[in-house]
């Protein structure tokens, strides 16, 4: 409990707590959780913190995992899996003081991002200058600088994803909508990874499709999400397999599919695709889990959703976008805390 109280220090005096045993109804650990949610009693049937918040009439703030809102009231909620399989649910009430603390955290992330990315960009610039051909280099120095350049690019990409995801967790992911076509975005995402796909002897194709409607979106955010799906499949593709990207118009919007034809993901891997922390600890790598996590945040902030499907022929990662995202679901970045 001490750790939870410390984490909640900038939001309220103490968290609300409830226990979800493996069997039987949930049990309150004090009355504060009911106060946070405005309930007289716990719902008898809940299996997760999401079930509890939804039963209390709260909705997740777009692009976040832990912030929930209801008629102007905001709470932070999370759950912890215990060793015996039970789940401990936490809630913290968010007031004006907490919202101001969130704004401070966003500004702090901005400073950290500026300092780190500035240093990496300088390293990359000097490596690129030395590789420009104006200065003769021995083969060993050439290979060393090429390695520095590749790793600088990788670190810049990772740091951008990390800071964007951290801002999204605070409900402050920057994005700007504009009504525009999806086709150029999908073509650019496929083109970007053609060299990597050919090096891996994997086919990367943009499938033909019916005309897609214009969508209100931040094209950069959605392209990043599609590219994250392509990268995820490329990491697992075997020589001779194919990855297909296509858009499918639907009654309520558009579905974008990135399908790898080949050995499908296992049932366990499928369940963990978008659970970035569990995947990171399991795989001992953060880049791909973080990319997919940010992709989900980028889609959800548009009012859309992501998912994964498998069959005997392969695995499909998909995202859906509404034809016209509601401003209530995702306010402009300037209006977010």
Short mmCIF file of C-alpha atoms in Angstrom, two decimals:
data_model
loop_
_atom_site.label_atom_id
_atom_site.label_comp_id
_atom_site.label_asym_id
_atom_site.label_seq_id
_atom_site.Cartn_x
_atom_site.Cartn_y
_atom_site.Cartn_z
CA UNK A 1 0.00 0.00 0.00
CA UNK A 2 2.89 2.35 0.73
CA UNK A 3 3.98 2.38 -2.91
CA UNK A 4 0.48 3.12 -4.13
CA UNK A 5 0.09 5.98 -1.64
CA UNK A 6 3.39 7.47 -2.74
CA UNK A 7 2.40 7.26 -6.41
CA UNK A 8 -0.89 8.94 -5.60
CA UNK A 9 0.81 11.78 -3.73
CA UNK A 10 0.13 14.36 -6.42
CA UNK A 11 -3.51 13.39 -6.96
CA UNK A 12 -5.18 12.80 -3.58
CA UNK A 13 -4.32 12.00 0.03
CA UNK A 14 -4.83 8.24 -0.33
CA UNK A 15 -6.02 5.81 -3.01
CA UNK A 16 -9.26 3.90 -3.07
CA UNK A 17 -8.69 0.17 -2.98
CA UNK A 18 -10.67 -2.96 -3.79
CA UNK A 19 -9.70 -6.60 -4.14
CA UNK A 20 -10.92 -8.87 -6.93
CA UNK A 21 -10.36 -12.44 -5.69
CA UNK A 22 -10.04 -15.29 -8.16
CA UNK A 23 -13.46 -16.46 -7.03
CA UNK A 24 -16.32 -14.58 -5.45
CA UNK A 25 -17.43 -10.95 -5.47
CA UNK A 26 -15.07 -7.96 -5.18
CA UNK A 27 -14.21 -6.73 -1.68
CA UNK A 28 -13.72 -3.14 -0.58
CA UNK A 29 -10.57 -2.15 1.32
CA UNK A 30 -11.92 1.03 2.88
CA UNK A 31 -14.61 3.40 1.61
CA UNK A 32 -12.50 5.82 -0.43
CA UNK A 33 -12.95 3.95 -3.73
CA UNK A 34 -16.73 4.35 -3.51
CA UNK A 35 -16.26 8.07 -2.83
CA UNK A 36 -14.05 8.43 -5.90
CA UNK A 37 -16.58 6.67 -8.13
CA UNK A 38 -19.75 8.06 -6.58
CA UNK A 39 -21.11 4.61 -5.78
CA UNK A 40 -23.03 3.29 -2.79
CA UNK A 41 -21.70 -0.25 -3.24
CA UNK A 42 -19.41 -2.21 -5.54
CA UNK A 43 -21.04 -3.87 -8.57
CA UNK A 44 -21.33 -7.61 -7.85
CA UNK A 45 -19.78 -8.75 -11.12
CA UNK A 46 -16.56 -7.09 -12.28
CA UNK A 47 -13.43 -8.76 -13.64
CA UNK A 48 -11.10 -5.78 -14.12
CA UNK A 49 -10.61 -2.13 -13.30
CA UNK A 50 -12.11 -1.29 -16.71
CA UNK A 51 -15.29 -3.20 -15.83
CA UNK A 52 -15.53 -1.29 -12.56
CA UNK A 53 -15.07 2.16 -14.11
CA UNK A 54 -17.52 1.43 -16.92
CA UNK A 55 -20.09 0.14 -14.44
CA UNK A 56 -19.74 3.45 -12.58
CA UNK A 57 -20.42 5.39 -15.79
CA UNK A 58 -16.86 6.53 -16.47
CA UNK A 59 -15.25 6.58 -19.93
CA UNK A 60 -11.51 6.39 -20.70
CA UNK A 61 -9.85 9.63 -21.74
CA UNK A 62 -8.78 9.07 -25.38
CA UNK A 63 -5.17 7.95 -25.74
CA UNK A 64 -4.68 7.05 -22.07
CA UNK A 65 -4.66 3.84 -20.06
CA UNK A 66 -5.38 5.20 -16.60
CA UNK A 67 -7.45 8.40 -16.84
CA UNK A 68 -11.24 8.06 -16.72
CA UNK A 69 -13.91 10.77 -16.90
CA UNK A 70 -17.61 11.19 -16.10
CA UNK A 71 -19.49 14.50 -16.39
CA UNK A 72 -16.43 16.59 -15.60
CA UNK A 73 -15.15 14.28 -12.84
CA UNK A 74 -11.78 12.62 -13.47
CA UNK A 75 -10.12 9.70 -11.73
CA UNK A 76 -6.93 7.76 -12.27
CA UNK A 77 -7.32 3.99 -12.01
CA UNK A 78 -5.10 0.93 -12.36
CA UNK A 79 -4.91 -2.69 -11.29
CA UNK A 80 -2.14 -4.92 -9.95
CA UNK A 81 -2.04 -8.68 -10.46
CA UNK A 82 -1.18 -10.44 -7.19
CA UNK A 83 0.73 -13.70 -6.82
CA UNK A 84 -2.40 -15.74 -6.02
CA UNK A 85 -4.16 -14.55 -9.20
CA UNK A 86 -6.31 -11.94 -7.45
CA UNK A 87 -6.31 -8.33 -8.64
CA UNK A 88 -5.88 -5.20 -6.54
CA UNK A 89 -7.75 -2.20 -7.94
CA UNK A 90 -6.60 1.38 -7.25
CA UNK A 91 -8.35 4.71 -7.80
CA UNK A 92 -7.26 8.29 -7.18
CA UNK A 93 -9.49 11.35 -7.45
CA UNK A 94 -8.14 14.09 -9.70
CA UNK A 95 -8.85 17.68 -8.73
CA UNK A 96 -7.54 21.03 -9.95
CA UNK A 97 -4.31 20.47 -8.03
CA UNK A 98 -3.77 17.13 -9.75
CA UNK A 99 -4.53 18.56 -13.18
CA UNK A 100 -1.94 21.30 -12.59
CA UNK A 101 0.54 18.61 -11.55
CA UNK A 102 -0.19 16.82 -14.82
CA UNK A 103 0.56 19.99 -16.77
CA UNK A 104 3.86 20.30 -14.93
CA UNK A 105 4.71 16.70 -15.85
CA UNK A 106 3.93 17.39 -19.51
CA UNK A 107 6.23 20.42 -19.50
CA UNK A 108 8.92 18.37 -17.76
CA UNK A 109 8.64 15.70 -20.48
CA UNK A 110 9.04 18.44 -23.07
CA UNK A 111 12.31 19.59 -21.52
CA UNK A 112 13.63 16.03 -21.26
CA UNK A 113 12.67 15.32 -24.87
CA UNK A 114 14.38 18.50 -26.10
CA UNK A 115 17.63 17.78 -24.27
CA UNK A 116 17.86 14.10 -25.23
CA UNK A 117 16.80 14.45 -28.84
CA UNK A 118 19.04 17.50 -29.30
CA UNK A 119 22.11 15.52 -28.22
CA UNK A 120 21.19 12.56 -30.44
CA UNK A 121 20.53 14.84 -33.41
CA UNK A 122 24.00 16.38 -33.04
CA UNK A 123 25.61 12.93 -33.01
CA UNK A 124 23.65 11.98 -36.12
CA UNK A 125 24.52 15.23 -37.94
CA UNK A 126 28.26 14.89 -37.39
CA UNK A 127 28.23 11.23 -38.40
CA UNK A 128 26.32 12.08 -41.58
CA UNK A 129 28.74 14.94 -42.35
CA UNK A 130 31.75 12.65 -42.04
CA UNK A 131 30.04 10.11 -44.31
CA UNK A 132 29.24 12.70 -46.98
CA UNK A 133 32.33 11.75 -48.99
CA UNK A 134 34.19 15.00 -48.58
CA UNK A 135 36.58 13.44 -46.06
CA UNK A 136 38.49 10.25 -47.03
CA UNK A 137 37.78 7.43 -44.56
CA UNK A 138 39.39 4.09 -43.96
CA UNK A 139 36.99 1.15 -44.33
CA UNK A 140 36.93 0.50 -40.58
CA UNK A 141 36.12 4.16 -39.82
CA UNK A 142 33.44 4.10 -42.54
CA UNK A 143 31.74 1.07 -40.98
CA UNK A 144 31.99 2.61 -37.52
CA UNK A 145 30.34 5.85 -38.62
CA UNK A 146 27.59 3.95 -40.45
CA UNK A 147 26.90 2.06 -37.22
CA UNK A 148 26.78 5.33 -35.27
CA UNK A 149 24.33 6.78 -37.83
CA UNK A 150 22.03 3.72 -37.71
CA UNK A 151 21.99 3.67 -33.92
CA UNK A 152 21.40 7.42 -33.70
CA UNK A 153 18.38 7.05 -36.00
CA UNK A 154 17.12 4.14 -33.92
CA UNK A 155 17.57 6.06 -30.67
CA UNK A 156 15.83 9.15 -32.07
CA UNK A 157 12.86 7.06 -33.18
CA UNK A 158 12.65 5.23 -29.86
CA UNK A 159 12.91 8.42 -27.79
CA UNK A 160 10.17 10.06 -29.86
CA UNK A 161 7.88 7.07 -29.27
CA UNK A 162 8.70 7.02 -25.57
CA UNK A 163 7.94 10.70 -24.99
CA UNK A 164 4.83 10.65 -27.18
CA UNK A 165 3.48 7.63 -25.31
CA UNK A 166 4.26 9.27 -21.96
CA UNK A 167 2.35 12.40 -23.03
CA UNK A 168 -0.55 10.23 -24.19
CA UNK A 169 -0.70 8.59 -20.77
CA UNK A 170 -1.25 12.10 -19.37
CA UNK A 171 -3.97 12.86 -21.89
CA UNK A 172 -1.74 15.34 -23.74
CA UNK A 173 -0.72 13.67 -27.00
CA UNK A 174 -0.31 16.43 -29.58
CA UNK A 175 -2.28 15.91 -32.79
CA UNK A 176 -4.07 18.02 -35.39
CA UNK A 177 -6.96 16.74 -37.48
CA UNK A 178 -7.48 17.56 -41.12
CA UNK A 179 -9.91 15.95 -43.55
CA UNK A 180 -7.71 14.09 -46.03
CA UNK A 181 -7.32 10.85 -48.02
CA UNK A 182 -5.82 7.64 -46.66
CA UNK A 183 -4.35 6.25 -49.89
CA UNK A 184 -1.14 8.40 -49.94
CA UNK A 185 -0.55 7.61 -46.28
CA UNK A 186 -0.77 3.84 -46.86
CA UNK A 187 1.47 4.06 -49.93
CA UNK A 188 4.10 6.01 -47.98
CA UNK A 189 4.04 3.49 -45.11
CA UNK A 190 4.63 0.61 -47.53
CA UNK A 191 7.35 2.43 -49.47
CA UNK A 192 9.29 3.27 -46.31
CA UNK A 193 9.93 -0.41 -45.50
CA UNK A 194 10.47 -1.84 -48.99
CA UNK A 195 14.27 -1.95 -48.59
CA UNK A 196 14.02 -3.73 -45.21
CA UNK A 197 11.44 -6.17 -46.60
CA UNK A 198 13.61 -7.03 -49.62
CA UNK A 199 16.63 -7.54 -47.37
CA UNK A 200 14.57 -10.04 -45.37
CA UNK A 201 13.24 -11.71 -48.56
CA UNK A 202 9.71 -10.73 -47.55
CA UNK A 203 7.10 -9.37 -49.94
CA UNK A 204 5.49 -6.09 -48.83
CA UNK A 205 2.44 -5.17 -50.91
CA UNK A 206 -0.19 -2.45 -50.94
CA UNK A 207 -3.38 -4.19 -52.04
CA UNK A 208 -5.92 -2.59 -54.30
CA UNK A 209 -9.15 -1.57 -52.63
CA UNK A 210 -12.42 0.22 -53.14
CA UNK A 211 -12.15 4.02 -52.98
CA UNK A 212 -11.65 5.07 -49.39
CA UNK A 213 -13.55 8.01 -47.88
CA UNK A 214 -11.82 11.09 -46.59
CA UNK A 215 -11.10 10.90 -42.86
CA UNK A 216 -10.60 13.58 -40.21
CA UNK A 217 -7.18 12.63 -38.88
CA UNK A 218 -3.64 13.55 -38.05
CA UNK A 219 -1.96 11.83 -41.00
CA UNK A 220 1.40 11.59 -39.25
CA UNK A 221 -0.10 9.81 -36.26
CA UNK A 222 -2.06 7.31 -38.35
CA UNK A 223 0.89 6.65 -40.66
CA UNK A 224 3.03 5.94 -37.59
CA UNK A 225 0.43 3.41 -36.40
CA UNK A 226 0.37 1.64 -39.78
CA UNK A 227 4.18 1.59 -39.90
CA UNK A 228 4.28 0.14 -36.39
CA UNK A 229 2.09 -2.73 -37.61
CA UNK A 230 4.35 -3.30 -40.62
CA UNK A 231 7.47 -3.31 -38.43
CA UNK A 232 5.88 -5.77 -36.01
CA UNK A 233 5.23 -8.20 -38.84
CA UNK A 234 8.68 -7.70 -40.39
CA UNK A 235 10.32 -8.67 -37.11
CA UNK A 236 8.51 -12.03 -37.26
CA UNK A 237 8.31 -12.71 -40.99
CA UNK A 238 10.20 -15.62 -42.49
CA UNK A 239 11.82 -15.50 -45.97
CA UNK A 240 9.18 -16.03 -48.64
CA UNK A 241 6.27 -14.69 -46.57
CA UNK A 242 4.16 -11.72 -47.62
CA UNK A 243 2.82 -8.69 -45.77
CA UNK A 244 -0.27 -7.02 -47.22
CA UNK A 245 -1.53 -3.52 -46.38
CA UNK A 246 -5.03 -2.51 -47.38
CA UNK A 247 -7.88 -0.19 -46.46
CA UNK A 248 -11.46 -1.40 -46.26
CA UNK A 249 -14.38 1.07 -46.28
CA UNK A 250 -17.05 0.28 -43.69
CA UNK A 251 -20.44 1.74 -42.87
CA UNK A 252 -19.12 3.71 -39.90
CA UNK A 253 -15.64 4.51 -41.15
CA UNK A 254 -12.51 2.76 -42.43
CA UNK A 255 -10.63 -0.38 -41.37
CA UNK A 256 -6.90 -0.57 -42.18
CA UNK A 257 -5.42 -4.06 -42.18
CA UNK A 258 -1.76 -5.13 -42.12
CA UNK A 259 -1.67 -8.90 -42.65
CA UNK A 260 1.28 -11.27 -42.58
CA UNK A 261 0.69 -14.46 -44.55
CA UNK A 262 2.56 -17.28 -42.86
CA UNK A 263 2.81 -18.99 -39.49
CA UNK A 264 0.18 -17.27 -37.30
CA UNK A 265 0.94 -15.96 -33.84
CA UNK A 266 0.27 -18.34 -30.98
CA UNK A 267 -2.79 -17.78 -28.82
CA UNK A 268 -0.57 -16.46 -26.01
CA UNK A 269 1.32 -14.05 -28.30
CA UNK A 270 -1.94 -12.83 -29.80
CA UNK A 271 -3.32 -11.95 -26.37
CA UNK A 272 -0.19 -9.92 -25.55
CA UNK A 273 0.27 -7.97 -28.80
CA UNK A 274 -0.89 -4.63 -27.38
CA UNK A 275 0.09 -5.25 -23.73
CA UNK A 276 3.38 -3.45 -23.89
CA UNK A 277 4.66 -3.86 -20.34
CA UNK A 278 4.08 -7.61 -20.21
CA UNK A 279 5.67 -8.05 -23.63
CA UNK A 280 8.67 -5.88 -22.72
CA UNK A 281 9.47 -7.90 -19.60
CA UNK A 282 8.87 -11.16 -21.42
CA UNK A 283 10.91 -10.30 -24.53
CA UNK A 284 13.47 -8.13 -22.68
CA UNK A 285 13.04 -5.50 -25.38
CA UNK A 286 10.91 -2.38 -25.37
CA UNK A 287 11.03 -0.95 -28.89
CA UNK A 288 8.35 -3.03 -30.63
CA UNK A 289 6.00 -3.26 -27.62
CA UNK A 290 6.25 0.51 -27.16
CA UNK A 291 5.63 1.19 -30.87
CA UNK A 292 2.42 -0.86 -30.84
CA UNK A 293 1.33 0.72 -27.55
CA UNK A 294 1.78 4.19 -29.01
CA UNK A 295 0.00 3.09 -32.19
CA UNK A 296 -3.01 2.11 -30.09
CA UNK A 297 -2.90 5.45 -28.27
CA UNK A 298 -2.68 7.33 -31.58
CA UNK A 299 -5.70 5.51 -32.98
CA UNK A 300 -7.78 5.80 -29.81
CA UNK A 301 -7.21 9.54 -29.58
CA UNK A 302 -9.01 9.70 -32.96
CA UNK A 303 -11.95 7.75 -31.53
CA UNK A 304 -10.85 4.52 -33.26
CA UNK A 305 -9.71 1.10 -32.08
CA UNK A 306 -7.04 -1.54 -32.77
CA UNK A 307 -7.07 -5.31 -32.73
CA UNK A 308 -5.44 -8.54 -33.87
CA UNK A 309 -6.92 -11.56 -35.64
CA UNK A 310 -5.36 -14.90 -36.54
CA UNK A 311 -6.33 -17.80 -38.77
CA UNK A 312 -4.54 -20.77 -40.28
CA UNK A 313 -3.09 -18.56 -43.01
CA UNK A 314 -1.60 -15.76 -40.98
CA UNK A 315 -2.02 -12.82 -38.60
CA UNK A 316 -3.79 -9.50 -39.18
CA UNK A 317 -3.24 -6.33 -37.17
CA UNK A 318 -5.98 -3.80 -37.83
CA UNK A 319 -7.15 -0.36 -36.84
CA UNK A 320 -10.49 1.32 -37.36
CA UNK A 321 -11.15 5.01 -37.82
CA UNK A 322 -14.58 6.65 -37.66
CA UNK A 323 -15.65 8.58 -40.73
CA UNK A 324 -15.80 11.76 -38.69
CA UNK A 325 -14.27 11.55 -35.22
CA UNK A 326 -16.31 13.26 -32.50
CA UNK A 327 -14.70 16.36 -31.03
CA UNK A 328 -16.01 15.23 -27.64
CA UNK A 329 -14.05 11.99 -27.89
CA UNK A 330 -10.79 13.69 -28.74
CA UNK A 331 -10.52 17.45 -28.10
CA UNK A 332 -7.79 19.47 -29.84
CA UNK A 333 -4.37 19.14 -28.27
CA UNK A 334 -4.52 22.73 -27.07
CA UNK A 335 -7.62 21.91 -25.01
CA UNK A 336 -6.05 18.86 -23.38
CA UNK A 337 -4.36 19.15 -19.97
#
